[in-house]
PDB file of C-alpha atoms in Angstrom:
ATOM      1  CA  MET A1364     -27.143  -4.485  -1.130  1.00 65.00           C
ATOM      2  CA  THR A1365     -24.880  -2.542   1.209  1.00 87.00           C
ATOM      3  CA  LYS A1366     -21.211  -2.136   0.356  1.00 93.00           C
ATOM      4  CA  THR A1367     -18.079  -0.622   1.832  1.00 95.00           C
ATOM      5  CA  ILE A1368     -16.105   1.810  -0.331  1.00 97.00           C
ATOM      6  CA  LEU A1369     -12.442   2.494   0.425  1.00 97.00           C
ATOM      7  CA  ALA A1370      -9.705   4.436  -1.309  1.00 98.00           C
ATOM      8  CA  PHE A1371      -6.211   2.902  -1.132  1.00 98.00           C
ATOM      9  CA  PHE A1372      -3.326   5.290  -1.823  1.00 98.00           C
ATOM     10  CA  THR A1373       0.348   4.564  -1.290  1.00 98.00           C
ATOM     11  CA  ASP A1374       3.986   5.581  -1.766  1.00 98.00           C
ATOM     12  CA  THR A1375       3.705   9.352  -1.480  1.00 98.00           C
ATOM     13  CA  HIS A1376       7.491   9.756  -0.956  1.00 98.00           C
ATOM     14  CA  LEU A1377       7.010  13.339   0.192  1.00 98.00           C
ATOM     15  CA  GLY A1378      10.238  15.332   0.080  1.00 97.00           C
ATOM     16  CA  GLN A1379      12.052  12.556  -1.808  1.00 96.00           C
ATOM     17  CA  LYS A1380      13.091  13.608  -5.304  1.00 93.00           C
ATOM     18  CA  LEU A1381      14.086  10.721  -7.533  1.00 89.00           C
ATOM     19  CA  VAL A1382      17.705  11.098  -8.608  1.00 82.00           C
ATOM     20  CA  GLY A1383      18.273  10.711 -12.342  1.00 62.00           C
ATOM     21  CA  LYS A1384      14.630  11.328 -13.307  1.00 52.00           C
ATOM     22  CA  ASN A1385      13.590   8.525 -15.674  1.00 50.00           C
ATOM     23  CA  GLU A1386      16.781   6.489 -15.796  1.00 47.00           C
ATOM     24  CA  ILE A1387      17.656   4.777 -12.518  1.00 50.00           C
ATOM     25  CA  ALA A1388      21.350   4.164 -11.990  1.00 43.00           C
ATOM     26  CA  GLY A1389      22.284   0.614 -11.079  1.00 44.00           C
ATOM     27  CA  GLU A1390      19.699  -1.480  -9.293  1.00 48.00           C
ATOM     28  CA  LYS A1391      18.579   0.841  -6.482  1.00 58.00           C
ATOM     29  CA  MET A1392      16.270   3.827  -6.224  1.00 69.00           C
ATOM     30  CA  GLY A1393      18.129   6.999  -5.268  1.00 81.00           C
ATOM     31  CA  TYR A1394      16.579  10.081  -3.658  1.00 90.00           C
ATOM     32  CA  GLU A1395      17.627  13.554  -2.662  1.00 92.00           C
ATOM     33  CA  GLU A1396      15.707  15.462  -0.006  1.00 92.00           C
ATOM     34  CA  THR A1397      13.592  18.177  -1.638  1.00 93.00           C
ATOM     35  CA  PRO A1398      10.870  19.886   0.435  1.00 89.00           C
ATOM     36  CA  GLN A1399       7.337  19.699  -1.038  1.00 93.00           C
ATOM     37  CA  GLU A1400       8.347  17.043  -3.587  1.00 95.00           C
ATOM     38  CA  HIS A1401       5.208  15.092  -4.668  1.00 96.00           C
ATOM     39  CA  GLU A1402       2.962  17.161  -2.361  1.00 97.00           C
ATOM     40  CA  HIS A1403       0.948  18.445  -5.334  1.00 97.00           C
ATOM     41  CA  HIS A1404       0.277  14.853  -6.427  1.00 97.00           C
ATOM     42  CA  LEU A1405      -0.983  13.970  -2.956  1.00 98.00           C
ATOM     43  CA  ARG A1406      -3.320  16.975  -2.854  1.00 98.00           C
ATOM     44  CA  LEU A1407      -4.782  16.052  -6.245  1.00 98.00           C
ATOM     45  CA  VAL A1408      -5.358  12.451  -5.131  1.00 98.00           C
ATOM     46  CA  LEU A1409      -6.994  13.451  -1.843  1.00 98.00           C
ATOM     47  CA  ASP A1410      -9.143  16.062  -3.604  1.00 98.00           C
ATOM     48  CA  ASP A1411     -10.347  13.412  -6.043  1.00 98.00           C
ATOM     49  CA  ILE A1412     -11.165  10.942  -3.252  1.00 98.00           C
ATOM     50  CA  ALA A1413     -13.139  13.604  -1.372  1.00 98.00           C
ATOM     51  CA  ARG A1414     -14.923  14.731  -4.550  1.00 98.00           C
ATOM     52  CA  LYS A1415     -16.106  11.160  -5.105  1.00 98.00           C
ATOM     53  CA  GLY A1416     -17.664  11.145  -1.622  1.00 97.00           C
ATOM     54  CA  ILE A1417     -15.343   8.451  -0.252  1.00 98.00           C
ATOM     55  CA  SER A1418     -14.790   8.871   3.477  1.00 97.00           C
ATOM     56  CA  LYS A1419     -12.703   5.781   4.319  1.00 97.00           C
ATOM     57  CA  VAL A1420      -9.070   5.694   3.168  1.00 98.00           C
ATOM     58  CA  VAL A1421      -6.164   3.318   3.676  1.00 98.00           C
ATOM     59  CA  PHE A1422      -2.615   4.586   3.278  1.00 98.00           C
ATOM     60  CA  GLY A1423      -0.234   1.886   2.068  1.00 98.00           C
ATOM     61  CA  GLY A1424       3.079   3.162   3.420  1.00 98.00           C
ATOM     62  CA  ASP A1425       6.199   5.158   2.457  1.00 98.00           C
ATOM     63  CA  ILE A1426       5.227   8.658   3.565  1.00 98.00           C
ATOM     64  CA  GLY A1427       8.630  10.096   2.613  1.00 97.00           C
ATOM     65  CA  THR A1428      11.356  11.882   4.558  1.00 97.00           C
ATOM     66  CA  ALA A1429      11.218  12.082   8.337  1.00 96.00           C
ATOM     67  CA  HIS A1430      10.693  15.853   8.016  1.00 96.00           C
ATOM     68  CA  SER A1431       7.594  15.326   5.863  1.00 97.00           C
ATOM     69  CA  VAL A1432       5.648  13.133   8.300  1.00 97.00           C
ATOM     70  CA  GLY A1433       4.044  15.969  10.273  1.00 97.00           C
ATOM     71  CA  GLY A1434       2.922  17.739   7.107  1.00 97.00           C
ATOM     72  CA  PHE A1435       1.483  14.511   5.724  1.00 98.00           C
ATOM     73  CA  PHE A1436      -0.829  14.068   8.705  1.00 97.00           C
ATOM     74  CA  GLU A1437      -1.710  17.761   8.802  1.00 96.00           C
ATOM     75  CA  LEU A1438      -2.834  17.522   5.187  1.00 96.00           C
ATOM     76  CA  LEU A1439      -4.884  14.367   5.879  1.00 96.00           C
ATOM     77  CA  ARG A1440      -6.662  16.035   8.803  1.00 95.00           C
ATOM     78  CA  ALA A1441      -7.922  18.780   6.480  1.00 96.00           C
ATOM     79  CA  TYR A1442     -10.075  16.202   4.663  1.00 96.00           C
ATOM     80  CA  ALA A1443     -11.740  14.600   7.720  1.00 88.00           C
ATOM     81  CA  PHE A1444     -11.185  11.091   6.340  1.00 96.00           C
ATOM     82  CA  ASN A1445     -11.467   7.931   8.418  1.00 95.00           C
ATOM     83  CA  VAL A1446      -7.820   6.886   8.008  1.00 96.00           C
ATOM     84  CA  SER A1447      -6.255   3.451   8.391  1.00 96.00           C
ATOM     85  CA  LEU A1448      -2.504   3.258   7.909  1.00 96.00           C
ATOM     86  CA  ILE A1449       0.261   0.737   7.386  1.00 96.00           C
ATOM     87  CA  LEU A1450       4.001   1.279   7.452  1.00 97.00           C
ATOM     88  CA  GLY A1451       6.317   0.898   4.463  1.00 97.00           C
ATOM     89  CA  ASN A1452      10.073   0.447   4.248  1.00 96.00           C
ATOM     90  CA  HIS A1453      10.614   4.241   4.275  1.00 96.00           C
ATOM     91  CA  ASP A1454       8.600   4.617   7.496  1.00 97.00           C
ATOM     92  CA  THR A1455       9.438   4.042  11.134  1.00 94.00           C
ATOM     93  CA  TYR A1456       7.094   3.479  14.029  1.00 91.00           C
ATOM     94  CA  GLY A1457       8.831   6.221  16.023  1.00 92.00           C
ATOM     95  CA  ASN A1458       8.334   8.882  13.346  1.00 94.00           C
ATOM     96  CA  VAL A1459       4.649   8.079  12.789  1.00 94.00           C
ATOM     97  CA  ALA A1460       3.500   7.426  16.384  1.00 90.00           C
ATOM     98  CA  PRO A1461       3.348  11.120  17.477  1.00 92.00           C
ATOM     99  CA  TYR A1462       0.826  11.862  14.715  1.00 93.00           C
ATOM    100  CA  TYR A1463      -1.251   8.682  14.470  1.00 89.00           C
ATOM    101  CA  ASP A1464      -3.118   6.942  17.277  1.00 82.00           C
ATOM    102  CA  MET A1465      -1.731   3.407  17.192  1.00 74.00           C
ATOM    103  CA  GLY A1466      -4.288   2.300  19.761  1.00 73.00           C
ATOM    104  CA  GLY A1467      -1.871  -0.204  21.279  1.00 66.00           C
ATOM    105  CA  SER A1468      -2.013  -2.234  18.053  1.00 77.00           C
ATOM    106  CA  THR A1469       1.444  -3.758  18.093  1.00 82.00           C
ATOM    107  CA  VAL A1470       2.751  -7.313  17.944  1.00 87.00           C
ATOM    108  CA  ALA A1471       6.461  -7.957  18.454  1.00 82.00           C
ATOM    109  CA  GLY A1472       7.083  -4.231  18.026  1.00 84.00           C
ATOM    110  CA  LYS A1473       5.140  -3.989  14.760  1.00 91.00           C
ATOM    111  CA  LEU A1474       2.004  -2.015  13.929  1.00 93.00           C
ATOM    112  CA  CYS A1475      -0.651  -4.588  13.002  1.00 95.00           C
ATOM    113  CA  TYR A1476      -4.366  -4.677  13.674  1.00 95.00           C
ATOM    114  CA  SER A1477      -7.671  -5.871  12.256  1.00 95.00           C
ATOM    115  CA  GLN A1478     -11.109  -4.400  11.615  1.00 93.00           C
ATOM    116  CA  GLN A1479     -14.407  -6.184  11.123  1.00 88.00           C
ATOM    117  CA  ASP A1480     -16.132  -5.047   7.958  1.00 88.00           C
ATOM    118  CA  PRO A1481     -19.799  -6.092   7.493  1.00 89.00           C
ATOM    119  CA  HIS A1482     -18.658  -8.356   4.657  1.00 90.00           C
ATOM    120  CA  LEU A1483     -15.162  -9.552   5.595  1.00 96.00           C
ATOM    121  CA  LYS A1484     -12.234  -9.081   7.948  1.00 97.00           C
ATOM    122  CA  ARG A1485      -9.739  -6.319   7.181  1.00 97.00           C
ATOM    123  CA  ILE A1486      -6.163  -6.971   8.352  1.00 97.00           C
ATOM    124  CA  PHE A1487      -3.283  -4.470   8.370  1.00 97.00           C
ATOM    125  CA  LEU A1488       0.356  -5.622   8.467  1.00 97.00           C
ATOM    126  CA  ASP A1489       3.684  -3.885   9.117  1.00 97.00           C
ATOM    127  CA  THR A1490       6.564  -4.635   6.704  1.00 97.00           C
ATOM    128  CA  SER A1491       8.649  -1.553   7.501  1.00 97.00           C
ATOM    129  CA  ASP A1492      11.747  -3.734   8.038  1.00 96.00           C
ATOM    130  CA  ASN A1493      11.121  -5.573   4.741  1.00 97.00           C
ATOM    131  CA  ALA A1494       9.667  -8.634   6.470  1.00 97.00           C
ATOM    132  CA  VAL A1495       6.463  -9.768   8.160  1.00 98.00           C
ATOM    133  CA  GLY A1496       8.444 -11.601  10.813  1.00 97.00           C
ATOM    134  CA  ASP A1497       7.695 -14.604  12.953  1.00 96.00           C
ATOM    135  CA  GLY A1498       5.701 -12.844  15.674  1.00 95.00           C
ATOM    136  CA  GLN A1499       3.446 -11.023  13.241  1.00 96.00           C
ATOM    137  CA  SER A1500       3.002 -14.179  11.136  1.00 97.00           C
ATOM    138  CA  LYS A1501       1.739 -16.084  14.177  1.00 96.00           C
ATOM    139  CA  TRP A1502      -0.635 -13.225  14.969  1.00 96.00           C
ATOM    140  CA  LEU A1503      -1.841 -13.269  11.333  1.00 97.00           C
ATOM    141  CA  ALA A1504      -2.548 -17.014  11.484  1.00 97.00           C
ATOM    142  CA  ARG A1505      -4.659 -16.471  14.615  1.00 97.00           C
ATOM    143  CA  GLU A1506      -6.524 -13.575  13.001  1.00 96.00           C
ATOM    144  CA  LEU A1507      -7.412 -15.700   9.954  1.00 97.00           C
ATOM    145  CA  LYS A1508      -8.578 -18.731  11.914  1.00 96.00           C
ATOM    146  CA  GLY A1509     -12.233 -19.403  11.105  1.00 95.00           C
ATOM    147  CA  VAL A1510     -12.434 -16.432   8.710  1.00 96.00           C
ATOM    148  CA  LYS A1511     -13.949 -17.080   5.275  1.00 96.00           C
ATOM    149  CA  ARG A1512     -13.044 -13.789   3.556  1.00 97.00           C
ATOM    150  CA  ALA A1513     -10.259 -11.340   4.331  1.00 98.00           C
ATOM    151  CA  ALA A1514      -8.717  -8.227   2.821  1.00 98.00           C
ATOM    152  CA  ILE A1515      -5.086  -7.839   3.874  1.00 98.00           C
ATOM    153  CA  PHE A1516      -3.306  -4.506   3.480  1.00 98.00           C
ATOM    154  CA  LEU A1517       0.502  -4.494   3.522  1.00 98.00           C
ATOM    155  CA  HIS A1518       3.173  -2.452   1.776  1.00 98.00           C
ATOM    156  CA  HIS A1519       5.046  -5.270   0.004  1.00 98.00           C
ATOM    157  CA  PRO A1520       3.548  -7.764  -2.468  1.00 98.00           C
ATOM    158  CA  ILE A1521       3.459 -11.418  -1.419  1.00 98.00           C
ATOM    159  CA  LEU A1522       3.064 -13.034  -4.841  1.00 98.00           C
ATOM    160  CA  PRO A1523       6.061 -12.432  -7.162  1.00 95.00           C
ATOM    161  CA  LEU A1524       5.864 -10.039 -10.113  1.00 94.00           C
ATOM    162  CA  GLU A1525       7.617 -10.446 -13.437  1.00 90.00           C
ATOM    163  CA  THR A1526       9.399  -7.092 -13.344  1.00 90.00           C
ATOM    164  CA  PRO A1527      13.015  -5.908 -12.884  1.00 88.00           C
ATOM    165  CA  ILE A1528      12.409  -4.400  -9.427  1.00 89.00           C
ATOM    166  CA  ASP A1529      11.378  -7.813  -8.101  1.00 87.00           C
ATOM    167  CA  ARG A1530      14.946  -9.022  -8.736  1.00 82.00           C
ATOM    168  CA  THR A1531      16.816  -6.118  -7.142  1.00 84.00           C
ATOM    169  CA  GLY A1532      16.395  -7.062  -3.497  1.00 86.00           C
ATOM    170  CA  ALA A1533      13.209  -5.006  -3.090  1.00 92.00           C
ATOM    171  CA  ALA A1534      11.038  -8.084  -2.479  1.00 96.00           C
ATOM    172  CA  LEU A1535       9.740  -8.951   0.990  1.00 97.00           C
ATOM    173  CA  ARG A1536      12.388 -11.137   2.624  1.00 97.00           C
ATOM    174  CA  ASP A1537       9.974 -13.756   3.969  1.00 98.00           C
ATOM    175  CA  ARG A1538       7.329 -13.617   1.269  1.00 97.00           C
ATOM    176  CA  ASP A1539       7.573 -17.340   0.476  1.00 97.00           C
ATOM    177  CA  GLU A1540       6.808 -18.200   4.096  1.00 98.00           C
ATOM    178  CA  VAL A1541       3.897 -15.737   4.227  1.00 98.00           C
ATOM    179  CA  ARG A1542       2.587 -17.029   0.894  1.00 98.00           C
ATOM    180  CA  SER A1543       2.609 -20.601   2.240  1.00 98.00           C
ATOM    181  CA  LEU A1544       0.807 -19.493   5.390  1.00 98.00           C
ATOM    182  CA  LEU A1545      -1.952 -17.785   3.388  1.00 98.00           C
ATOM    183  CA  ILE A1546      -2.397 -20.654   0.934  1.00 98.00           C
ATOM    184  CA  GLY A1547      -2.802 -22.988   3.906  1.00 95.00           C
ATOM    185  CA  MET A1548      -5.808 -21.043   5.170  1.00 97.00           C
ATOM    186  CA  ASP A1549      -9.391 -21.993   4.335  1.00 96.00           C
ATOM    187  CA  CYS A1550     -10.095 -18.376   3.450  1.00 97.00           C
ATOM    188  CA  ARG A1551     -10.545 -16.214   0.345  1.00 97.00           C
ATOM    189  CA  ILE A1552      -7.820 -13.595   0.645  1.00 98.00           C
ATOM    190  CA  SER A1553      -7.418 -10.324  -1.242  1.00 98.00           C
ATOM    191  CA  LEU A1554      -4.043  -8.598  -0.825  1.00 98.00           C
ATOM    192  CA  PHE A1555      -3.702  -4.850  -1.391  1.00 98.00           C
ATOM    193  CA  CYS A1556      -0.189  -3.466  -1.578  1.00 98.00           C
ATOM    194  CA  GLY A1557       2.108  -0.899  -3.174  1.00 98.00           C
ATOM    195  CA  HIS A1558       5.914  -0.665  -2.944  1.00 97.00           C
ATOM    196  CA  TYR A1559       6.578  -1.484  -6.618  1.00 97.00           C
ATOM    197  CA  HIS A1560       5.037   1.745  -7.996  1.00 97.00           C
ATOM    198  CA  MET A1561       3.005  -0.023 -10.684  1.00 97.00           C
ATOM    199  CA  ILE A1562      -0.370  -1.613 -11.406  1.00 98.00           C
ATOM    200  CA  ASP A1563      -0.564  -5.389 -11.271  1.00 97.00           C
ATOM    201  CA  GLU A1564      -3.035  -8.158 -10.491  1.00 98.00           C
ATOM    202  CA  ALA A1565      -2.099 -11.760  -9.738  1.00 97.00           C
ATOM    203  CA  ARG A1566      -3.885 -14.838  -8.467  1.00 98.00           C
ATOM    204  CA  GLU A1567      -2.707 -18.058  -6.871  1.00 98.00           C
ATOM    205  CA  ALA A1568      -4.842 -20.643  -5.087  1.00 98.00           C
ATOM    206  CA  ASN A1569      -7.050 -18.734  -2.610  1.00 98.00           C
ATOM    207  CA  ILE A1570      -5.075 -15.470  -2.960  1.00 98.00           C
ATOM    208  CA  ARG A1571      -5.776 -12.542  -5.230  1.00 98.00           C
ATOM    209  CA  GLN A1572      -3.186  -9.745  -5.151  1.00 98.00           C
ATOM    210  CA  TYR A1573      -3.648  -6.124  -6.269  1.00 98.00           C
ATOM    211  CA  VAL A1574      -0.577  -3.902  -6.574  1.00 98.00           C
ATOM    212  CA  SER A1575      -1.563  -0.234  -6.739  1.00 98.00           C
ATOM    213  CA  PRO A1576       0.045   2.766  -8.435  1.00 98.00           C
ATOM    214  CA  ALA A1577       2.084   5.213  -6.399  1.00 98.00           C
ATOM    215  CA  VAL A1578       1.095   8.780  -5.610  1.00 98.00           C
ATOM    216  CA  SER A1579       4.680   9.887  -6.337  1.00 97.00           C
ATOM    217  CA  TYR A1580       5.878   8.239  -9.593  1.00 96.00           C
ATOM    218  CA  GLN A1581       5.613   4.861 -11.334  1.00 96.00           C
ATOM    219  CA  ILE A1582       8.211   2.237 -12.251  1.00 95.00           C
ATOM    220  CA  VAL A1583       7.950   0.724 -15.727  1.00 94.00           C
ATOM    221  CA  LYS A1584       6.798  -2.877 -15.290  1.00 92.00           C
ATOM    222  CA  GLN A1585       8.378  -4.379 -18.414  1.00 88.00           C
ATOM    223  CA  SER A1586      11.850  -2.993 -19.027  1.00 83.00           C
ATOM    224  CA  GLU A1587      15.366  -4.396 -19.328  1.00 80.00           C
ATOM    225  CA  ARG A1588      16.506  -2.228 -16.421  1.00 83.00           C
ATOM    226  CA  LEU A1589      14.865  -0.165 -13.717  1.00 86.00           C
ATOM    227  CA  LYS A1590      13.128   2.800 -15.314  1.00 90.00           C
ATOM    228  CA  ALA A1591      10.800   5.369 -13.751  1.00 92.00           C
ATOM    229  CA  ASP A1592       7.728   7.047 -15.201  1.00 93.00           C
ATOM    230  CA  THR A1593       7.514  10.421 -13.470  1.00 93.00           C
ATOM    231  CA  GLY A1594       4.537  11.572 -15.531  1.00 93.00           C
ATOM    232  CA  ALA A1595       1.840   9.373 -13.976  1.00 96.00           C
ATOM    233  CA  PHE A1596       0.433   8.852 -10.491  1.00 98.00           C
ATOM    234  CA  GLY A1597      -2.746   7.502  -8.934  1.00 98.00           C
ATOM    235  CA  TYR A1598      -4.625   5.358  -6.411  1.00 98.00           C
ATOM    236  CA  ARG A1599      -7.146   2.496  -6.201  1.00 98.00           C
ATOM    237  CA  ILE A1600     -10.826   2.394  -5.189  1.00 98.00           C
ATOM    238  CA  LEU A1601     -12.271  -0.732  -3.523  1.00 98.00           C
ATOM    239  CA  GLU A1602     -15.967  -1.606  -3.415  1.00 98.00           C
ATOM    240  CA  ILE A1603     -16.584  -4.452  -0.972  1.00 97.00           C
ATOM    241  CA  ASP A1604     -19.874  -6.309  -0.735  1.00 95.00           C
ATOM    242  CA  GLU A1605     -20.957  -9.714   0.529  1.00 92.00           C
ATOM    243  CA  GLU A1606     -19.950 -11.457  -2.714  1.00 92.00           C
ATOM    244  CA  GLU A1607     -16.807  -9.806  -4.081  1.00 95.00           C
ATOM    245  CA  ILE A1608     -14.377  -6.910  -4.096  1.00 97.00           C
ATOM    246  CA  LYS A1609     -14.490  -4.689  -7.165  1.00 97.00           C
ATOM    247  CA  THR A1610     -11.511  -2.422  -7.730  1.00 98.00           C
ATOM    248  CA  GLN A1611     -10.876   0.559  -9.964  1.00 98.00           C
ATOM    249  CA  VAL A1612      -7.546   2.274 -10.566  1.00 98.00           C
ATOM    250  CA  VAL A1613      -7.625   6.069 -10.905  1.00 98.00           C
ATOM    251  CA  LEU A1614      -4.663   7.468 -12.826  1.00 98.00           C
ATOM    252  CA  PHE A1615      -3.533  11.058 -13.360  1.00 97.00           C
ATOM    253  CA  SER A1616      -1.100  12.430 -15.908  1.00 93.00           C
ATOM    254  CA  LYS A1617       1.352  15.165 -14.997  1.00 80.00           C
ATOM    255  CA  SER A1618       0.744  16.818 -18.345  1.00 66.00           C
TER     256      SER A1618
END
C-alpha cells in the first residue's frame, strides 16, 4: 500500500527571544529581537527530517522577525525539500513573497491553495491576520465540495483547547464560523496546526485536530497562568494512506 509521508514543523520564531524566560508577564507573549535565536533548534529539526528520508515538508507559520525571513529560506534550500508553506500571525505576505513562489495562489489577498494527494485533498489556509475571513471561507467551501477526505493545514487551531493561552485573545477570531462550515461538510477532515506551542489532539463530529509542538519553545498546556517551557522543541510526522492518517510527534530536549 502506497503512502505519503510529510513532516510538519511550525513556529520557528527565528530572532525572537522570549522575554522573561519561563514566566510570561501578563497575558501576552513578549519578544526581543536577538539574531540567530532558535536557529539551532531549526537546524536540528531539519537534520532529523532529512535523516529520516522525508522529502516533503509543510511549514506551519511564524518564521520570526522580518530580518530572519531570508535566512530561513536559505537554510531550507540547503536541504532540497519539497516545501509547502502557510502564514502565521507573525508573518506577512510581503515579507515572504520575495523568497517563496506563491504561484498566484491568493484569494482575497490571502495565500491559500490546494494539492491533490493520491489519498486525499490537501488544503493550505492563511490566518496571518488572525482570521480565515469571508473570502477564504467561501473558497474553502468550494474546495471541499464533493471531497470525501481532506487534510487542512493552517496556523491557528479551529477546535478550542482547554489551556490558558486559548483565553488570552490568541484564538482565531472567526473559528466558530469556520468550525460550523467544516462540520457542515460531508467530508472527513484532519486539521494540522501550531500557534499554541504545545501538543494536543481533539475530535468533534467529522473533524480531527492535531496541534503540533513548536520548533522554538513550548507553552505549558495546564497551568494557572501562561508559562513557557524553553527546554523542549519538536515537530510532527504524518503518514497518509487510503484509510487513515497516522501521526508521530518528535520531541527534542535542550539538555
